[in-house]
Amino acid sequence: MQYKDYYAILGVNKDATQDDIKRAYRKLARKYHPDLNKDKSAEDKFKEVSEAHEVLGDPEKRVAYDQIGKGYQPGEEFRPPPGWDSGFEFSGGPRQASPEDMAAFSDFFESLFGGARTGRHTRAHGFHARGEDHRARIEISIEDAFTGARRAIHLQMPKVTADGHVVAEERTLNVNIPKGVRAGQHIHLKGQGAPGHGQGEAGDLYLEIAFAQHPLYHVDGRDLYLNLPVAPWEAALGGKVKAPTPGGVVDVTVPANSAQGRKLRLKGRGIPGNPPGDLYVVLQIALPPSGSDKAKRLYREMADELAFNPRASLGV
Amino acid sequence: MPRSPQSMPPVDVISDEPELSLDEACAACGLTREEIGAYVAEGIAEARGPVVEWRFSRLTVVRLSRARRLERDLGLNPAGALLALDLMAEIERLQRRLALFEDEG
């Protein structure tokens, strides 16, 4: 197990006041809080910062940590001397971190202060309570939301073993992705959170839906956006062109005199629902390559025959 | 050790339907009645009228537990936690909009 330098994690000096520590913690917590920062790395960082604060923010734990950590360097192999905590008093007062956060703390923390938790569990003997709810964010494809799907998702949940250690337990759940689900919605799996205490029932699992980046479509609520390349003559003269949609290829009528970026709405072709979303086709005028002599001739002909100044609106 | 996939748990999309009583909401998010009351006073829920008539949607319950975590971890009060959640939602909405334009370049 590696020694952790909690002072370095919070970015404070060893002689920092309790107020300095609190300020440093709050600042980092605002930056990395998993409810505010969706990066996976932010969550790990937040756990580290919470753990450092749990120790340094509590004067009793801080004194013990300072004593035990003398001479250790961060990352150095660490082994607490037997009976090291006999000279320290721990009041077991109110904790700053929640039980679910504490469960994710490092082995290093566990080896120093894990005993206090065991005590808490003993006190909880014969006590029944519902398990905590768990939350996770999952990425699904737009197609999954379009048709509904069954997906195996992999989740890691911290688990306290019988001897008080914390392990990350991986589990796989088969989840029905409901048709028409939108980004930011949560799906609720009853009884899939943390196990209950005593005979209490298990908590629930909430999965927040996010869409994975799609090569063709963008999502806004239930609406989809598709950039559709068209030839200049298709935009100018109008006509039927083919467009992919999650439900299959459709014919889109391009009106004559369409400008670059024109949005065409295919009603009800977005993500299903009541009402279903729309699919917006955004026309992107693509130029034919001018490499061949024939193409060059046609471009020159247009230049000669058409009085067209694309910069007229700029006054030049 | 990864476990083999479990049998299909029942799934429902969290609805906006106000269906939970105050005590059911307490059980679902681990907040006390007083803590939820403080959020109701800040206008988080559809709760109106006498306490026995208060109803909460599952979506509200998710928001409540998020707000409570922010309150605890960042030293906020309920109004500040709700403000943070509102701003986060707005940022996410804008980021989604931004993604529409960034890809067109």
XYZ file of C-alpha atoms in Angstrom:
421
model
C 0.000 0.000 0.000
C 1.276 3.423 -0.894
C 1.632 6.367 1.411
C -0.673 9.221 0.415
C 0.319 12.838 0.894
C -3.019 14.407 1.747
C -1.438 17.851 2.007
C -0.196 17.647 -1.574
C -3.596 16.405 -2.758
C -5.259 19.506 -1.304
C -2.327 21.714 -2.317
C -1.734 23.114 1.168
C 1.328 23.346 3.416
C 1.845 21.092 6.414
C 1.270 24.078 8.713
C -2.021 25.057 7.056
C -4.811 26.126 9.417
C -8.111 24.208 9.497
C -9.621 27.159 7.619
C -6.962 26.913 4.900
C -7.731 23.217 4.522
C -11.440 23.814 4.285
C -10.957 26.527 1.671
C -8.638 24.342 -0.412
C -11.074 21.441 -0.200
C -14.091 23.520 -1.192
C -12.273 24.976 -4.150
C -11.275 21.545 -5.467
C -14.677 20.068 -4.667
C -16.388 22.752 -6.775
C -14.075 21.864 -9.646
C -14.305 18.090 -9.493
C -17.708 17.355 -7.969
C -19.264 14.551 -10.037
C -22.593 16.374 -10.095
C -20.891 19.359 -11.719
C -18.132 17.769 -13.794
C -19.055 14.837 -16.015
C -15.494 13.677 -16.687
C -14.766 10.221 -15.361
C -11.354 11.465 -14.193
C -13.090 14.211 -12.201
C -14.903 11.628 -10.126
C -11.667 9.876 -9.162
C -10.090 13.205 -8.354
C -13.065 14.154 -6.206
C -12.794 10.928 -4.224
C -9.140 11.617 -3.578
C -9.858 15.175 -2.468
C -12.736 14.029 -0.206
C -10.507 11.440 1.388
C -7.791 14.025 2.052
C -10.373 16.353 3.548
C -11.898 13.599 5.662
C -8.506 13.222 7.348
C -7.042 16.729 7.380
C -10.394 18.416 8.013
C -10.792 16.481 11.252
C -8.238 17.705 13.815
C -8.115 14.309 15.554
C -7.398 12.375 12.389
C -4.996 15.045 11.208
C -2.817 14.757 14.331
C -2.717 10.984 13.967
C -1.895 11.234 10.273
C 0.900 13.762 10.878
C 2.400 11.471 13.511
C 2.273 8.304 11.466
C 3.377 9.933 8.215
C 6.662 11.385 9.452
C 9.446 10.572 7.027
C 7.236 9.057 4.329
C 7.278 10.243 0.732
C 4.186 10.138 -1.501
C 3.922 6.819 -3.302
C 6.349 5.144 -0.918
C 5.406 1.702 0.338
C 3.598 2.214 3.634
C 2.884 -0.128 6.529
C 1.306 1.217 9.706
C 3.142 0.027 12.840
C 1.018 -2.355 14.910
C -1.010 -0.656 17.567
C -0.125 2.763 16.170
C -3.468 4.274 17.074
C -3.423 3.350 20.735
C -2.305 6.819 21.777
C -4.978 8.691 19.850
C -8.513 9.391 20.729
C -11.163 9.265 18.070
C -14.468 10.647 19.107
C -16.210 9.078 16.131
C -17.993 12.361 15.737
C -20.031 13.309 12.697
C -18.276 12.460 9.483
C -17.897 14.883 6.663
C -18.104 12.371 3.866
C -21.174 10.261 3.177
C -21.012 6.488 3.721
C -21.038 5.897 -0.037
C -18.042 8.208 -0.497
C -16.220 6.617 2.420
C -16.681 3.201 0.853
C -14.585 4.375 -2.085
C -11.650 5.635 -0.027
C -8.212 4.129 -0.528
C -6.617 1.169 1.233
C -4.275 3.670 2.820
C -7.185 5.463 4.476
C -8.746 2.137 5.331
C -5.626 0.891 7.114
C -5.424 4.022 9.269
C -9.023 4.869 10.006
C -10.981 1.829 8.890
C -11.446 0.694 12.484
C -13.828 3.544 13.146
C -16.066 2.264 10.409
C -16.116 -1.246 11.811
C -17.257 0.301 15.073
C -20.075 2.037 13.325
C -21.233 -1.199 11.791
C -21.255 -2.842 15.193
C -23.466 -0.100 16.525
C -25.749 -0.674 13.605
C -26.345 -4.260 14.724
C -29.991 -5.213 14.540
C -30.707 -2.096 12.568
C -32.651 -2.311 9.325
C -32.507 0.325 6.666
C -33.009 0.570 2.973
C -29.798 0.420 0.940
C -28.486 3.535 -0.755
C -29.533 4.433 -4.265
C -26.791 4.245 -6.844
C -26.351 6.407 -9.887
C -24.421 5.935 -13.097
C -24.260 7.540 -16.498
C -24.480 5.378 -19.596
C -23.918 6.174 -23.237
C -26.264 4.692 -25.778
C -26.481 5.073 -29.531
C -29.160 7.136 -31.214
C -30.367 3.936 -32.892
C -30.999 2.383 -29.462
C -33.291 5.258 -28.542
C -34.929 5.063 -31.937
C -35.982 1.455 -31.762
C -35.535 0.542 -28.121
C -32.842 -2.014 -27.341
C -31.526 -4.477 -24.825
C -28.011 -3.611 -23.730
C -25.561 -5.213 -21.341
C -24.016 -2.455 -19.265
C -20.980 -2.818 -17.034
C -20.947 -1.037 -13.718
C -18.424 -0.879 -10.932
C -19.712 -0.537 -7.436
C -17.692 -0.227 -4.246
C -18.433 -3.021 -1.832
C -17.350 -3.424 1.762
C -16.266 -6.998 2.391
C -16.902 -8.912 5.620
C -13.431 -8.035 6.955
C -13.961 -4.333 6.315
C -11.996 -3.918 3.078
C -13.319 -2.077 0.104
C -13.288 -3.698 -3.297
C -14.669 -2.515 -6.608
C -17.145 -5.106 -7.720
C -17.933 -5.246 -11.385
C -21.326 -6.345 -12.464
C -23.157 -6.595 -15.700
C -26.787 -5.716 -16.029
C -29.036 -6.354 -18.966
C -31.048 -3.217 -19.366
C -33.980 -2.551 -21.626
C -33.371 0.809 -23.241
C -36.867 2.184 -23.667
C -37.803 3.415 -27.114
C -37.891 7.207 -27.286
C -35.570 7.865 -24.361
C -33.788 11.217 -24.467
C -30.391 12.441 -23.296
C -30.540 13.640 -19.704
C -33.440 11.361 -18.816
C -32.915 8.859 -16.056
C -34.006 5.289 -16.079
C -34.836 3.665 -12.824
C -34.022 0.076 -11.898
C -35.727 -0.883 -8.730
C -33.725 -2.876 -6.207
C -30.435 -2.638 -8.157
C -28.687 -0.171 -5.822
C -26.778 -1.034 -2.656
C -28.038 -3.981 -0.603
C -30.158 -3.046 2.402
C -28.833 -3.070 5.953
C -30.287 -5.880 8.047
C -33.583 -6.794 6.486
C -34.005 -3.446 4.762
C -34.715 -3.591 1.055
C -32.060 -2.812 -1.532
C -31.731 0.695 -2.919
C -32.471 1.584 -6.519
C -30.201 2.258 -9.451
C -30.627 5.368 -11.567
C -28.992 5.486 -14.971
C -28.613 8.825 -16.677
C -28.854 8.549 -20.444
C -26.337 10.203 -22.724
C -25.955 9.722 -26.465
C -22.666 8.583 -27.913
C -21.308 10.761 -30.710
C -22.930 9.688 -33.981
C -21.190 9.961 -37.371
C -24.347 11.259 -39.085
C -26.821 12.692 -36.608
C -26.841 15.275 -33.880
C -29.512 15.245 -31.241
C -31.395 18.110 -29.645
C -34.088 16.794 -27.332
C -36.068 14.456 -29.586
C -35.032 16.233 -32.783
C -32.276 14.920 -35.004
C -30.099 16.965 -37.334
C -28.463 15.559 -40.445
C -26.032 17.413 -42.696
C -26.981 16.327 -46.216
C -24.590 17.076 -49.101
C -26.331 18.164 -52.328
C -24.955 19.097 -55.749
C -25.254 22.779 -56.768
C -27.812 21.879 -59.453
C -29.905 19.895 -56.955
C -30.021 22.955 -54.724
C -30.649 25.327 -57.628
C -33.168 23.327 -59.624
C -34.745 21.301 -56.855
C -35.523 17.624 -57.003
C -35.720 14.415 -55.040
C -32.597 13.200 -53.238
C -32.039 10.258 -50.938
C -31.283 10.795 -47.238
C -30.440 8.284 -44.502
C -32.604 8.291 -41.360
C -32.357 5.948 -38.373
C -35.546 4.334 -39.679
C -34.158 3.762 -43.196
C -33.456 5.691 -46.383
C -36.103 8.239 -47.401
C -36.644 10.516 -50.396
C -36.362 14.202 -49.587
C -37.743 16.851 -51.902
C -35.274 19.703 -52.222
C -37.101 22.889 -53.216
C -35.681 24.862 -56.140
C -33.464 27.843 -55.220
C -32.332 26.296 -51.929
C -29.435 28.112 -50.285
C -26.540 26.560 -48.384
C -27.639 25.607 -44.853
C -31.357 25.449 -45.690
C -33.187 23.330 -43.138
C -35.827 20.898 -44.307
C -38.025 19.343 -41.680
C -39.068 15.709 -41.900
C -41.910 15.705 -39.448
C -41.999 12.863 -36.956
C -38.759 11.263 -38.235
C -36.803 12.110 -35.074
C -36.695 10.058 -31.905
C -40.058 8.391 -31.303
C -42.336 9.672 -28.590
C -45.577 11.434 -28.060
C -45.160 13.660 -29.973
C -42.198 12.204 -31.867
C -39.244 14.442 -32.680
C -38.484 15.769 -36.151
C -35.518 15.114 -38.393
C -33.959 18.273 -39.800
C -32.020 17.867 -43.006
C -29.488 20.684 -43.340
C -28.407 21.143 -46.949
C -24.670 21.333 -47.533
C -23.855 22.340 -51.078
C -20.932 20.259 -52.332
C -18.916 21.427 -55.315
C -18.081 18.968 -58.071
C -14.306 18.569 -58.398
C -12.877 20.823 -61.120
C -9.999 18.519 -62.046
C -11.185 17.375 -65.469
C -11.102 19.524 -68.602
C -14.831 19.072 -68.997
C -15.533 20.345 -65.477
C -13.216 23.283 -66.001
C -15.032 24.143 -69.219
C -18.433 24.048 -67.515
C -17.218 26.226 -64.613
C -15.781 28.719 -67.075
C -19.035 28.721 -68.959
C -20.938 29.540 -65.782
C -18.485 32.306 -64.953
C -19.010 33.790 -68.411
C -22.737 33.303 -68.675
C -23.993 33.988 -65.141
C -23.834 37.452 -63.649
C -23.173 36.249 -60.124
C -21.381 38.115 -57.373
C -21.443 35.995 -54.174
C -20.092 39.002 -52.226
C -22.761 41.454 -53.298
C -24.158 41.616 -49.763
C -20.694 42.617 -48.481
C -20.709 45.666 -50.718
C -17.642 44.636 -52.717
C -14.995 -11.147 -10.616
C -17.570 -10.080 -13.184
C -20.841 -11.787 -12.606
C -22.786 -13.189 -15.477
C -25.525 -10.863 -16.677
C -28.433 -10.918 -14.300
C -31.956 -11.471 -15.370
C -33.637 -8.426 -16.765
C -34.540 -5.981 -14.035
C -37.717 -4.008 -14.534
C -36.985 -0.646 -16.111
C -38.950 2.521 -16.236
C -38.095 5.938 -17.503
C -38.246 8.410 -14.701
C -41.349 10.390 -15.193
C -42.376 13.904 -14.385
C -45.591 12.551 -12.877
C -45.915 13.663 -9.267
C -46.617 10.292 -7.708
C -44.650 10.047 -4.439
C -45.804 11.295 -1.063
C -43.378 13.132 1.212
C -42.493 9.956 3.114
C -42.011 7.977 -0.089
C -39.766 10.732 -1.428
C -37.774 10.663 1.839
C -37.269 6.921 1.479
C -36.266 7.247 -2.169
C -33.569 9.869 -1.693
C -32.513 9.437 1.934
C -33.414 12.988 2.950
C -35.380 13.825 6.066
C -38.787 15.490 5.911
C -37.198 18.710 7.163
C -34.520 18.614 4.464
C -37.084 18.109 1.734
C -39.184 20.833 3.321
C -36.261 23.240 2.958
C -36.121 22.492 -0.771
C -39.871 22.837 -1.142
C -39.561 26.272 0.451
C -37.075 27.136 -2.313
C -39.534 25.947 -4.915
C -37.984 22.683 -6.081
C -41.082 20.548 -6.186
C -44.643 20.587 -7.351
C -45.549 20.437 -3.668
C -48.496 22.716 -2.918
C -50.924 23.144 -0.068
C -50.852 21.080 3.128
C -47.957 18.661 3.639
C -50.152 15.550 3.305
C -51.007 16.635 -0.218
C -47.401 17.130 -1.330
C -46.421 14.957 -4.284
C -43.006 14.491 -5.857
C -41.995 13.070 -9.215
C -39.126 10.577 -9.540
C -37.247 13.230 -11.480
C -37.589 15.584 -8.527
C -36.256 12.894 -6.218
C -33.143 12.535 -8.398
C -32.717 16.310 -8.308
C -33.185 16.382 -4.547
C -30.446 13.875 -3.873
C -28.099 15.696 -6.235
C -28.839 18.998 -4.537
C -28.273 17.434 -1.137
C -24.872 16.087 -2.189
C -23.852 19.504 -3.486
C -25.042 21.087 -0.254
C -22.981 18.710 1.835
C -19.821 18.556 -0.284
C -19.596 22.227 -1.207
C -21.049 23.806 1.914
C -24.001 25.322 0.051
C -27.473 26.101 1.261
C -30.539 24.706 -0.549
C -30.957 27.839 -2.679
C -27.310 27.693 -3.781
C -27.497 23.969 -4.561
C -30.594 24.485 -6.711
C -28.958 27.379 -8.503
C -25.940 25.166 -9.273
C -28.223 22.447 -10.672
C -30.146 24.929 -12.822
C -26.913 26.356 -14.199
C -25.530 22.875 -14.898
C -28.671 21.967 -16.831
C -28.359 25.173 -18.836
C -24.685 24.506 -19.584
C -25.503 20.997 -20.782
C -28.256 22.334 -23.014
C -25.887 24.908 -24.508
C -23.150 22.322 -25.001
C -25.550 20.150 -26.948
C -26.512 23.131 -29.096
C -22.847 24.016 -29.572
C -22.066 20.498 -30.757
C -24.545 21.029 -33.593
C -22.548 23.964 -34.924
C -19.015 22.813 -34.188
C -19.342 19.833 -36.467
C -20.418 21.875 -39.450
C -17.066 23.604 -39.814
